[in-house]
Structure formats: structure tokens, C-alpha cells
PDB file of C-alpha atoms in Angstrom:
ATOM      1  CA  UNK S  27      26.156 -27.611  -6.496  1.00  0.00           C
ATOM      2  CA  UNK S  28      25.702 -29.872  -9.374  1.00  0.00           C
ATOM      3  CA  UNK S  29      26.414 -29.306 -12.746  1.00  0.00           C
ATOM      4  CA  UNK S  30      23.228 -28.962 -15.001  1.00  0.00           C
ATOM      5  CA  UNK S  31      23.102 -31.883 -17.845  1.00  0.00           C
ATOM      6  CA  UNK S  32      23.623 -30.613 -21.278  1.00  0.00           C
ATOM      7  CA  UNK S  33      20.420 -31.675 -23.374  1.00  0.00           C
ATOM      8  CA  UNK S  34      20.324 -32.394 -27.019  1.00  0.00           C
ATOM      9  CA  UNK S  35      18.570 -30.125 -29.344  1.00  0.00           C
ATOM     10  CA  UNK S  36      15.223 -29.982 -29.295  1.00  0.00           C
ATOM     11  CA  UNK S  37      14.848 -30.783 -25.934  1.00  0.00           C
ATOM     12  CA  UNK S  38      17.008 -27.984 -24.506  1.00  0.00           C
ATOM     13  CA  UNK S  39      15.246 -25.698 -26.475  1.00  0.00           C
ATOM     14  CA  UNK S  40      11.778 -26.359 -25.350  1.00  0.00           C
ATOM     15  CA  UNK S  41       9.152 -23.963 -24.009  1.00  0.00           C
ATOM     16  CA  UNK S  42       9.446 -24.180 -20.057  1.00  0.00           C
ATOM     17  CA  UNK S  43       8.016 -21.596 -17.942  1.00  0.00           C
ATOM     18  CA  UNK S  44       9.543 -22.150 -13.921  1.00  0.00           C
ATOM     19  CA  UNK S  45       6.564 -20.450 -11.796  1.00  0.00           C
ATOM     20  CA  UNK S  46       7.844 -19.327  -8.436  1.00  0.00           C
ATOM     21  CA  UNK S  47       5.520 -17.965  -6.166  1.00  0.00           C
ATOM     22  CA  UNK S  48       7.049 -15.447  -3.226  1.00  0.00           C
ATOM     23  CA  UNK S  49       5.949 -13.756  -0.075  1.00  0.00           C
ATOM     24  CA  UNK S  50       9.142 -11.740   1.296  1.00  0.00           C
ATOM     25  CA  UNK S  51      12.133 -13.640  -0.747  1.00  0.00           C
ATOM     26  CA  UNK S  52      14.000 -10.131  -1.450  1.00  0.00           C
ATOM     27  CA  UNK S  53      17.068 -11.814  -0.441  1.00  0.00           C
ATOM     28  CA  UNK S  54      16.776 -14.700  -2.332  1.00  0.00           C
ATOM     29  CA  UNK S  55      14.810 -13.772  -5.575  1.00  0.00           C
ATOM     30  CA  UNK S  56      18.031 -12.950  -7.763  1.00  0.00           C
ATOM     31  CA  UNK S  57      20.030 -15.233  -6.660  1.00  0.00           C
ATOM     32  CA  UNK S  58      17.780 -17.691  -8.055  1.00  0.00           C
ATOM     33  CA  UNK S  59      17.049 -15.766 -10.800  1.00  0.00           C
ATOM     34  CA  UNK S  60      20.741 -15.555 -11.721  1.00  0.00           C
ATOM     35  CA  UNK S  61      20.856 -19.711 -11.560  1.00  0.00           C
ATOM     36  CA  UNK S  62      18.133 -19.955 -13.867  1.00  0.00           C
ATOM     37  CA  UNK S  63      18.764 -18.027 -16.632  1.00  0.00           C
ATOM     38  CA  UNK S  64      22.543 -19.455 -16.441  1.00  0.00           C
ATOM     39  CA  UNK S  65      20.912 -23.031 -17.285  1.00  0.00           C
ATOM     40  CA  UNK S  66      21.356 -24.595 -20.816  1.00  0.00           C
ATOM     41  CA  UNK S  67      17.785 -23.956 -21.300  1.00  0.00           C
ATOM     42  CA  UNK S  68      17.096 -21.143 -23.616  1.00  0.00           C
ATOM     43  CA  UNK S  69      13.689 -21.645 -24.145  1.00  0.00           C
ATOM     44  CA  UNK S  70      13.550 -21.419 -20.220  1.00  0.00           C
ATOM     45  CA  UNK S  71      11.525 -18.309 -18.618  1.00  0.00           C
ATOM     46  CA  UNK S  72      10.441 -17.277 -15.068  1.00  0.00           C
ATOM     47  CA  UNK S  73       6.928 -16.059 -13.991  1.00  0.00           C
ATOM     48  CA  UNK S  74       6.992 -14.879 -10.467  1.00  0.00           C
ATOM     49  CA  UNK S  75       3.997 -14.891  -8.415  1.00  0.00           C
ATOM     50  CA  UNK S  76       4.204 -12.458  -5.740  1.00  0.00           C
ATOM     51  CA  UNK S  77       1.673 -11.992  -3.037  1.00  0.00           C
ATOM     52  CA  UNK S  78       2.536  -7.947  -2.394  1.00  0.00           C
ATOM     53  CA  UNK S  79       5.560  -9.021  -0.472  1.00  0.00           C
ATOM     54  CA  UNK S  80       5.991  -6.097   2.384  1.00  0.00           C
ATOM     55  CA  UNK S  81       9.995  -6.587   2.203  1.00  0.00           C
ATOM     56  CA  UNK S  82       9.747  -5.295  -1.483  1.00  0.00           C
ATOM     57  CA  UNK S  83       9.812  -8.511  -3.311  1.00  0.00           C
ATOM     58  CA  UNK S  84       7.816  -7.599  -6.069  1.00  0.00           C
ATOM     59  CA  UNK S  85       9.678  -4.482  -6.808  1.00  0.00           C
ATOM     60  CA  UNK S  86      13.086  -6.858  -7.150  1.00  0.00           C
ATOM     61  CA  UNK S  87      11.094  -9.235  -9.348  1.00  0.00           C
ATOM     62  CA  UNK S  88      10.299  -6.289 -11.447  1.00  0.00           C
ATOM     63  CA  UNK S  89      13.904  -5.034 -11.811  1.00  0.00           C
ATOM     64  CA  UNK S  90      14.777  -8.366 -12.662  1.00  0.00           C
ATOM     65  CA  UNK S  91      12.205  -8.405 -15.786  1.00  0.00           C
ATOM     66  CA  UNK S  92      13.458  -5.225 -16.873  1.00  0.00           C
ATOM     67  CA  UNK S  93      16.882  -6.908 -16.956  1.00  0.00           C
ATOM     68  CA  UNK S  94      15.537  -9.577 -18.933  1.00  0.00           C
ATOM     69  CA  UNK S  95      12.327  -8.915 -20.565  1.00  0.00           C
ATOM     70  CA  UNK S  96      12.341 -12.033 -22.566  1.00  0.00           C
ATOM     71  CA  UNK S  97      12.334 -14.198 -20.149  1.00  0.00           C
ATOM     72  CA  UNK S  98      11.085 -12.636 -16.767  1.00  0.00           C
ATOM     73  CA  UNK S  99       7.603 -12.001 -16.262  1.00  0.00           C
ATOM     74  CA  UNK S 100       5.946 -10.582 -12.795  1.00  0.00           C
ATOM     75  CA  UNK S 101       2.349 -11.527 -11.332  1.00  0.00           C
ATOM     76  CA  UNK S 102       1.467  -8.723  -8.701  1.00  0.00           C
ATOM     77  CA  UNK S 103      -1.280 -10.390  -6.557  1.00  0.00           C
ATOM     78  CA  UNK S 104      -3.248  -8.539  -4.060  1.00  0.00           C
ATOM     79  CA  UNK S 105      -2.238  -9.882  -1.054  1.00  0.00           C
ATOM     80  CA  UNK S 106      -1.025 -13.166   0.975  1.00  0.00           C
ATOM     81  CA  UNK S 107      -3.685 -15.485  -0.584  1.00  0.00           C
ATOM     82  CA  UNK S 108      -1.181 -18.532  -0.398  1.00  0.00           C
ATOM     83  CA  UNK S 109       0.931 -20.984  -1.994  1.00  0.00           C
ATOM     84  CA  UNK S 110      -1.777 -22.881  -3.719  1.00  0.00           C
ATOM     85  CA  UNK S 111      -3.400 -20.019  -4.824  1.00  0.00           C
ATOM     86  CA  UNK S 112      -0.246 -18.481  -6.109  1.00  0.00           C
ATOM     87  CA  UNK S 113       0.572 -21.746  -7.841  1.00  0.00           C
ATOM     88  CA  UNK S 114      -2.981 -21.903  -9.853  1.00  0.00           C
ATOM     89  CA  UNK S 115      -2.720 -18.253 -10.850  1.00  0.00           C
ATOM     90  CA  UNK S 116       1.095 -18.716 -12.201  1.00  0.00           C
ATOM     91  CA  UNK S 117       0.219 -22.039 -13.860  1.00  0.00           C
ATOM     92  CA  UNK S 118      -2.332 -20.732 -15.375  1.00  0.00           C
ATOM     93  CA  UNK S 119      -0.773 -17.885 -17.000  1.00  0.00           C
ATOM     94  CA  UNK S 120       1.676 -20.156 -18.410  1.00  0.00           C
ATOM     95  CA  UNK S 121      -0.265 -22.043 -20.212  1.00  0.00           C
ATOM     96  CA  UNK S 122      -1.768 -19.633 -21.458  1.00  0.00           C
ATOM     97  CA  UNK S 123       1.502 -18.101 -22.906  1.00  0.00           C
ATOM     98  CA  UNK S 124       1.899 -21.311 -24.484  1.00  0.00           C
ATOM     99  CA  UNK S 125       4.506 -23.218 -22.270  1.00  0.00           C
ATOM    100  CA  UNK S 126       4.879 -26.479 -23.127  1.00  0.00           C
ATOM    101  CA  UNK S 127       6.145 -27.544 -20.080  1.00  0.00           C
ATOM    102  CA  UNK S 128       5.414 -25.576 -16.473  1.00  0.00           C
ATOM    103  CA  UNK S 129       8.068 -26.174 -13.575  1.00  0.00           C
ATOM    104  CA  UNK S 130       7.257 -25.168 -10.266  1.00  0.00           C
ATOM    105  CA  UNK S 131       9.866 -24.695  -7.595  1.00  0.00           C
ATOM    106  CA  UNK S 132      10.279 -22.882  -4.063  1.00  0.00           C
ATOM    107  CA  UNK S 133      12.026 -19.010  -3.917  1.00  0.00           C
ATOM    108  CA  UNK S 134      14.138 -19.949  -1.039  1.00  0.00           C
ATOM    109  CA  UNK S 135      16.656 -21.805  -2.665  1.00  0.00           C
ATOM    110  CA  UNK S 136      15.984 -25.279  -1.022  1.00  0.00           C
ATOM    111  CA  UNK S 137      15.652 -26.605  -4.668  1.00  0.00           C
ATOM    112  CA  UNK S 138      18.713 -27.014  -7.208  1.00  0.00           C
ATOM    113  CA  UNK S 139      17.940 -25.229 -10.285  1.00  0.00           C
ATOM    114  CA  UNK S 140      20.830 -27.052 -12.075  1.00  0.00           C
ATOM    115  CA  UNK S 141      18.225 -30.364 -11.490  1.00  0.00           C
ATOM    116  CA  UNK S 142      16.117 -29.120 -13.843  1.00  0.00           C
ATOM    117  CA  UNK S 143      17.720 -29.986 -17.241  1.00  0.00           C
ATOM    118  CA  UNK S 144      17.725 -33.387 -15.811  1.00  0.00           C
ATOM    119  CA  UNK S 145      14.048 -33.598 -14.594  1.00  0.00           C
ATOM    120  CA  UNK S 146      13.454 -32.132 -18.010  1.00  0.00           C
ATOM    121  CA  UNK S 147      15.311 -34.817 -19.895  1.00  0.00           C
ATOM    122  CA  UNK S 148      13.924 -37.449 -17.927  1.00  0.00           C
ATOM    123  CA  UNK S 149      10.361 -35.710 -18.907  1.00  0.00           C
ATOM    124  CA  UNK S 150      11.046 -35.965 -22.200  1.00  0.00           C
ATOM    125  CA  UNK S 151      12.543 -39.395 -22.984  1.00  0.00           C
ATOM    126  CA  UNK S 152       9.303 -41.004 -20.672  1.00  0.00           C
ATOM    127  CA  UNK S 153       5.615 -41.154 -20.704  1.00  0.00           C
ATOM    128  CA  UNK S 154       5.474 -39.144 -17.306  1.00  0.00           C
ATOM    129  CA  UNK S 155       3.024 -36.374 -17.147  1.00  0.00           C
ATOM    130  CA  UNK S 156       5.066 -34.809 -14.213  1.00  0.00           C
ATOM    131  CA  UNK S 157       9.113 -35.262 -12.776  1.00  0.00           C
ATOM    132  CA  UNK S 158       9.348 -34.961  -9.346  1.00  0.00           C
ATOM    133  CA  UNK S 159      12.606 -33.757  -7.788  1.00  0.00           C
ATOM    134  CA  UNK S 160      12.233 -36.057  -4.437  1.00  0.00           C
ATOM    135  CA  UNK S 161      13.818 -35.927  -1.282  1.00  0.00           C
ATOM    136  CA  UNK S 162      12.838 -39.453  -0.474  1.00  0.00           C
ATOM    137  CA  UNK S 163      13.845 -41.806  -3.563  1.00  0.00           C
ATOM    138  CA  UNK S 164      17.549 -43.576  -3.536  1.00  0.00           C
ATOM    139  CA  UNK S 165      20.105 -40.706  -4.024  1.00  0.00           C
ATOM    140  CA  UNK S 166      17.870 -38.141  -2.521  1.00  0.00           C
ATOM    141  CA  UNK S 167      19.559 -35.980   0.074  1.00  0.00           C
ATOM    142  CA  UNK S 168      18.322 -33.567   3.171  1.00  0.00           C
ATOM    143  CA  UNK S 169      20.382 -30.494   4.226  1.00  0.00           C
ATOM    144  CA  UNK S 170      22.061 -31.540   7.379  1.00  0.00           C
ATOM    145  CA  UNK S 171      21.235 -28.377   8.529  1.00  0.00           C
ATOM    146  CA  UNK S 172      17.341 -28.850   8.052  1.00  0.00           C
ATOM    147  CA  UNK S 173      15.619 -28.591  11.592  1.00  0.00           C
ATOM    148  CA  UNK S 174      14.813 -32.163  13.247  1.00  0.00           C
ATOM    149  CA  UNK S 175      10.923 -31.196  13.722  1.00  0.00           C
ATOM    150  CA  UNK S 176      10.942 -30.277  10.200  1.00  0.00           C
ATOM    151  CA  UNK S 177      12.155 -33.959   8.878  1.00  0.00           C
ATOM    152  CA  UNK S 178       9.775 -35.269  11.535  1.00  0.00           C
ATOM    153  CA  UNK S 179       6.894 -33.449  10.188  1.00  0.00           C
ATOM    154  CA  UNK S 180       7.401 -34.297   6.525  1.00  0.00           C
ATOM    155  CA  UNK S 181       7.852 -37.972   7.200  1.00  0.00           C
ATOM    156  CA  UNK S 182       4.972 -38.314   9.367  1.00  0.00           C
ATOM    157  CA  UNK S 183       3.002 -35.823   6.764  1.00  0.00           C
ATOM    158  CA  UNK S 184       4.104 -38.395   3.783  1.00  0.00           C
ATOM    159  CA  UNK S 185       3.213 -41.478   5.826  1.00  0.00           C
ATOM    160  CA  UNK S 186      -0.125 -40.357   6.773  1.00  0.00           C
ATOM    161  CA  UNK S 187      -1.349 -39.135   3.277  1.00  0.00           C
ATOM    162  CA  UNK S 188       0.168 -42.444   1.857  1.00  0.00           C
ATOM    163  CA  UNK S 189      -1.989 -44.421   4.314  1.00  0.00           C
ATOM    164  CA  UNK S 190      -5.486 -42.249   3.479  1.00  0.00           C
ATOM    165  CA  UNK S 191      -5.176 -41.914  -0.535  1.00  0.00           C
ATOM    166  CA  UNK S 192      -2.649 -44.870  -1.236  1.00  0.00           C
ATOM    167  CA  UNK S 193      -1.016 -42.566  -3.665  1.00  0.00           C
ATOM    168  CA  UNK S 194       2.425 -44.431  -4.861  1.00  0.00           C
ATOM    169  CA  UNK S 195       4.572 -41.643  -4.721  1.00  0.00           C
ATOM    170  CA  UNK S 196       7.620 -41.160  -2.067  1.00  0.00           C
ATOM    171  CA  UNK S 197       7.760 -37.562  -1.839  1.00  0.00           C
ATOM    172  CA  UNK S 198       4.042 -36.746  -1.580  1.00  0.00           C
ATOM    173  CA  UNK S 199       4.448 -32.959  -0.049  1.00  0.00           C
ATOM    174  CA  UNK S 200       7.363 -32.235  -2.788  1.00  0.00           C
ATOM    175  CA  UNK S 201       7.282 -28.837  -4.397  1.00  0.00           C
ATOM    176  CA  UNK S 202      10.028 -28.933  -7.270  1.00  0.00           C
ATOM    177  CA  UNK S 203       8.209 -30.631 -10.234  1.00  0.00           C
ATOM    178  CA  UNK S 204       8.188 -30.290 -14.203  1.00  0.00           C
ATOM    179  CA  UNK S 205       4.823 -30.825 -15.346  1.00  0.00           C
ATOM    180  CA  UNK S 206       3.795 -31.403 -19.264  1.00  0.00           C
ATOM    181  CA  UNK S 207       1.104 -28.739 -20.260  1.00  0.00           C
ATOM    182  CA  UNK S 208      -1.329 -31.427 -21.169  1.00  0.00           C
ATOM    183  CA  UNK S 209      -1.165 -33.178 -17.787  1.00  0.00           C
ATOM    184  CA  UNK S 210      -2.144 -29.619 -16.449  1.00  0.00           C
ATOM    185  CA  UNK S 211      -5.032 -28.955 -18.508  1.00  0.00           C
ATOM    186  CA  UNK S 212      -6.472 -32.460 -18.048  1.00  0.00           C
ATOM    187  CA  UNK S 213      -6.480 -32.312 -13.880  1.00  0.00           C
ATOM    188  CA  UNK S 214      -7.906 -28.884 -14.629  1.00  0.00           C
ATOM    189  CA  UNK S 215      -6.461 -26.159 -12.588  1.00  0.00           C
ATOM    190  CA  UNK S 216      -9.787 -25.083 -11.848  1.00  0.00           C
ATOM    191  CA  UNK S 217     -10.579 -28.073  -9.583  1.00  0.00           C
ATOM    192  CA  UNK S 218      -7.837 -27.405  -7.338  1.00  0.00           C
ATOM    193  CA  UNK S 219      -9.071 -26.151  -4.049  1.00  0.00           C
ATOM    194  CA  UNK S 220      -6.139 -26.567  -1.751  1.00  0.00           C
ATOM    195  CA  UNK S 221      -4.277 -24.049  -0.247  1.00  0.00           C
ATOM    196  CA  UNK S 222      -0.660 -24.017   1.505  1.00  0.00           C
ATOM    197  CA  UNK S 223       1.386 -26.819   1.478  1.00  0.00           C
ATOM    198  CA  UNK S 224      -1.576 -29.488   0.767  1.00  0.00           C
ATOM    199  CA  UNK S 225      -1.841 -28.029  -2.838  1.00  0.00           C
ATOM    200  CA  UNK S 226       1.060 -30.421  -3.559  1.00  0.00           C
ATOM    201  CA  UNK S 227      -1.020 -33.210  -2.329  1.00  0.00           C
ATOM    202  CA  UNK S 228      -4.079 -32.417  -4.528  1.00  0.00           C
ATOM    203  CA  UNK S 229      -2.035 -32.302  -7.377  1.00  0.00           C
ATOM    204  CA  UNK S 230      -0.310 -35.183  -6.907  1.00  0.00           C
ATOM    205  CA  UNK S 231      -3.698 -37.407  -6.064  1.00  0.00           C
ATOM    206  CA  UNK S 232      -5.500 -35.986  -9.560  1.00  0.00           C
ATOM    207  CA  UNK S 233      -2.518 -36.713 -11.654  1.00  0.00           C
ATOM    208  CA  UNK S 234      -2.759 -40.126 -10.167  1.00  0.00           C
ATOM    209  CA  UNK S 235      -6.703 -40.361 -10.384  1.00  0.00           C
ATOM    210  CA  UNK S 236      -6.503 -39.489 -14.187  1.00  0.00           C
ATOM    211  CA  UNK S 237      -3.887 -41.943 -15.023  1.00  0.00           C
ATOM    212  CA  UNK S 238      -0.473 -40.015 -15.226  1.00  0.00           C
ATOM    213  CA  UNK S 239       2.490 -41.571 -14.847  1.00  0.00           C
ATOM    214  CA  UNK S 240       4.699 -39.410 -12.064  1.00  0.00           C
ATOM    215  CA  UNK S 241       8.367 -40.043 -12.330  1.00  0.00           C
ATOM    216  CA  UNK S 242      10.503 -39.039  -9.214  1.00  0.00           C
ATOM    217  CA  UNK S 243      14.233 -38.255  -9.715  1.00  0.00           C
ATOM    218  CA  UNK S 244      16.632 -37.628  -6.314  1.00  0.00           C
ATOM    219  CA  UNK S 245      17.865 -34.214  -5.799  1.00  0.00           C
ATOM    220  CA  UNK S 246      19.522 -32.765  -2.659  1.00  0.00           C
ATOM    221  CA  UNK S 247      17.070 -30.350  -0.794  1.00  0.00           C
ATOM    222  CA  UNK S 248      18.583 -27.378   0.852  1.00  0.00           C
ATOM    223  CA  UNK S 249      17.828 -25.277   4.020  1.00  0.00           C
ATOM    224  CA  UNK S 250      16.779 -21.837   3.117  1.00  0.00           C
ATOM    225  CA  UNK S 251      19.355 -19.426   2.668  1.00  0.00           C
ATOM    226  CA  UNK S 252      17.612 -16.051   3.642  1.00  0.00           C
ATOM    227  CA  UNK S 253      14.129 -15.134   5.486  1.00  0.00           C
ATOM    228  CA  UNK S 254      11.876 -17.591   7.255  1.00  0.00           C
ATOM    229  CA  UNK S 255       9.642 -20.552   6.433  1.00  0.00           C
ATOM    230  CA  UNK S 256       5.653 -19.979   5.668  1.00  0.00           C
ATOM    231  CA  UNK S 257       4.843 -22.934   7.585  1.00  0.00           C
ATOM    232  CA  UNK S 258       1.597 -21.984  10.020  1.00  0.00           C
ATOM    233  CA  UNK S 259      -0.566 -23.709  12.112  1.00  0.00           C
ATOM    234  CA  UNK S 260      -3.325 -23.117   9.877  1.00  0.00           C
ATOM    235  CA  UNK S 261      -1.595 -24.773   6.828  1.00  0.00           C
ATOM    236  CA  UNK S 262      -0.784 -27.377   9.589  1.00  0.00           C
ATOM    237  CA  UNK S 263      -4.500 -27.768  10.011  1.00  0.00           C
ATOM    238  CA  UNK S 264      -5.457 -27.857   6.377  1.00  0.00           C
ATOM    239  CA  UNK S 265      -3.287 -30.305   5.277  1.00  0.00           C
ATOM    240  CA  UNK S 266      -4.373 -33.004   8.337  1.00  0.00           C
ATOM    241  CA  UNK S 267      -8.230 -32.589   7.103  1.00  0.00           C
ATOM    242  CA  UNK S 268      -7.012 -32.511   3.102  1.00  0.00           C
ATOM    243  CA  UNK S 269      -6.786 -36.244   2.690  1.00  0.00           C
ATOM    244  CA  UNK S 270     -10.303 -36.466   3.875  1.00  0.00           C
ATOM    245  CA  UNK S 271     -11.807 -33.774   1.655  1.00  0.00           C
ATOM    246  CA  UNK S 272      -9.586 -34.802  -1.281  1.00  0.00           C
ATOM    247  CA  UNK S 273     -11.215 -38.880  -1.369  1.00  0.00           C
ATOM    248  CA  UNK S 274     -14.794 -37.071  -1.159  1.00  0.00           C
ATOM    249  CA  UNK S 275     -14.518 -34.349  -3.498  1.00  0.00           C
ATOM    250  CA  UNK S 276     -12.829 -36.453  -6.225  1.00  0.00           C
ATOM    251  CA  UNK S 277     -14.353 -39.460  -5.954  1.00  0.00           C
ATOM    252  CA  UNK S 278     -15.538 -39.714  -9.680  1.00  0.00           C
ATOM    253  CA  UNK S 279     -12.869 -38.740 -11.291  1.00  0.00           C
ATOM    254  CA  UNK S 280     -10.975 -41.312 -12.965  1.00  0.00           C
ATOM    255  CA  UNK S 281      -8.703 -41.865 -15.950  1.00  0.00           C
TER     256      UNK S 281
END
């Protein structure tokens, strides 16, 4: 586990909301929250967007919110509507709540919370609209326990989308990021239609077309600690078709 960067004031006091979508993550959420709240970021807030998890993740999140009423908020969604919709709803709520910066990360402990202060520092010290915690820039790592087929799928997906969309990002499918609020407002979350993992690519594509600088910093990506992956056949099909749809749908958007 890396040691989090100690940011100077006023950077460390920035209003950062971390949006965490959940579906059957009762075994991981308490550990994630503990690590997030231990960061030297007093302005950090957590917004859990739960899709009515059958394993009781929503109840776990509610108990954590009661324990930390000033720092944790829970959104209860009607059912499993997909990762993209959960992020759009959560990010919209974060912006409405006055967040200066909005982070997105998985609940399965694959993304290291301790990297957030460094990512925030990188964002604040540059003109970037978003900083990505990247697996595929120099210094980035993949857990040796990550299955070979997942490595191959991730590598193929990045190459495929690079070829079709010409977006100059190494980790196009990354789900660990910090956005400036102004960049999200410029993108317009109402524009985002992709669900599943293609949501990440659509956000990167829109940010690029609108002229926002995208910075990648290396992280170590861990295999999930508990539960199972939410990747489905439908998600893979949507992701394969998505680049063609994006080129058509967003062809008139420019920065």
C-alpha cells in the first residue's frame, strides 16, 4: 500500500466528492470507506450510489453514513441500471452539492484510495480537466493475479478504441479519475448515453473533443478482494459497438 501524498493547504482542503457506484459490494465497502476517510483530505466526501444490491450493500452504506453524517451520502437507486447511469446520477448529485472536484472509483478495492491526494495535486498543479489513474503509462502496474483473459480484453479494448476514435489516452477504459467540476459541466452529463464500461470511453472522448487536457498518472491496479466482476456479455457487445455510435452522435461537438 502506497503512502498518500501530503498536500499543502489550501489544496488539501479542496471540496472533493468521491462517487462510488455499488452493486453487491457489502464485503468491500467498509474497507474502502475506512481507507478513504483516513486520507489527509479533510474536504473529501463520499457519495455511494447503490443499485438496490441484493446482498445488503445499501444497508451497509446507510450505517456508514450514520457513523459519518458529514462525510458520507447514500443514493438508493431503484435497481441495477448499469455503471454509466450510476455515475451520471452520482456525479450530478455531487455537482449539485457544490463539489469543486469529483472522483470516480470502483468499490471493489481495485483502485488504491491512497493515490487520490497525488492525483488531486497533479490536477491542481496543471491545467488538466481530468487526471486518470492509469494502468498503462510508465510506472503503472497490473496485479499479477488479474486473469490473463481480462488483461487481453483490456488491452484489445484500448487498441480497438484508439484505432476508431483517435483519442490519445493510454488507459481509455480506466475507471479511476478526478474531474474538475467545470470540465464535467462543460461535457454536460445529460449528453452521456453509454452504460456499462463504455461510459468511461465516452467521457474521455467528449473531454478530448471539447479541448480539455487529460493527464495520466501511474497506479497499481489490484484484483478485487471480494465478490465477482460485473462484466457481462451485453456489456461487451455495447462496448464493441460504442465507438461507431460516438463518432456519429458527437460529430458536431467541438471545444
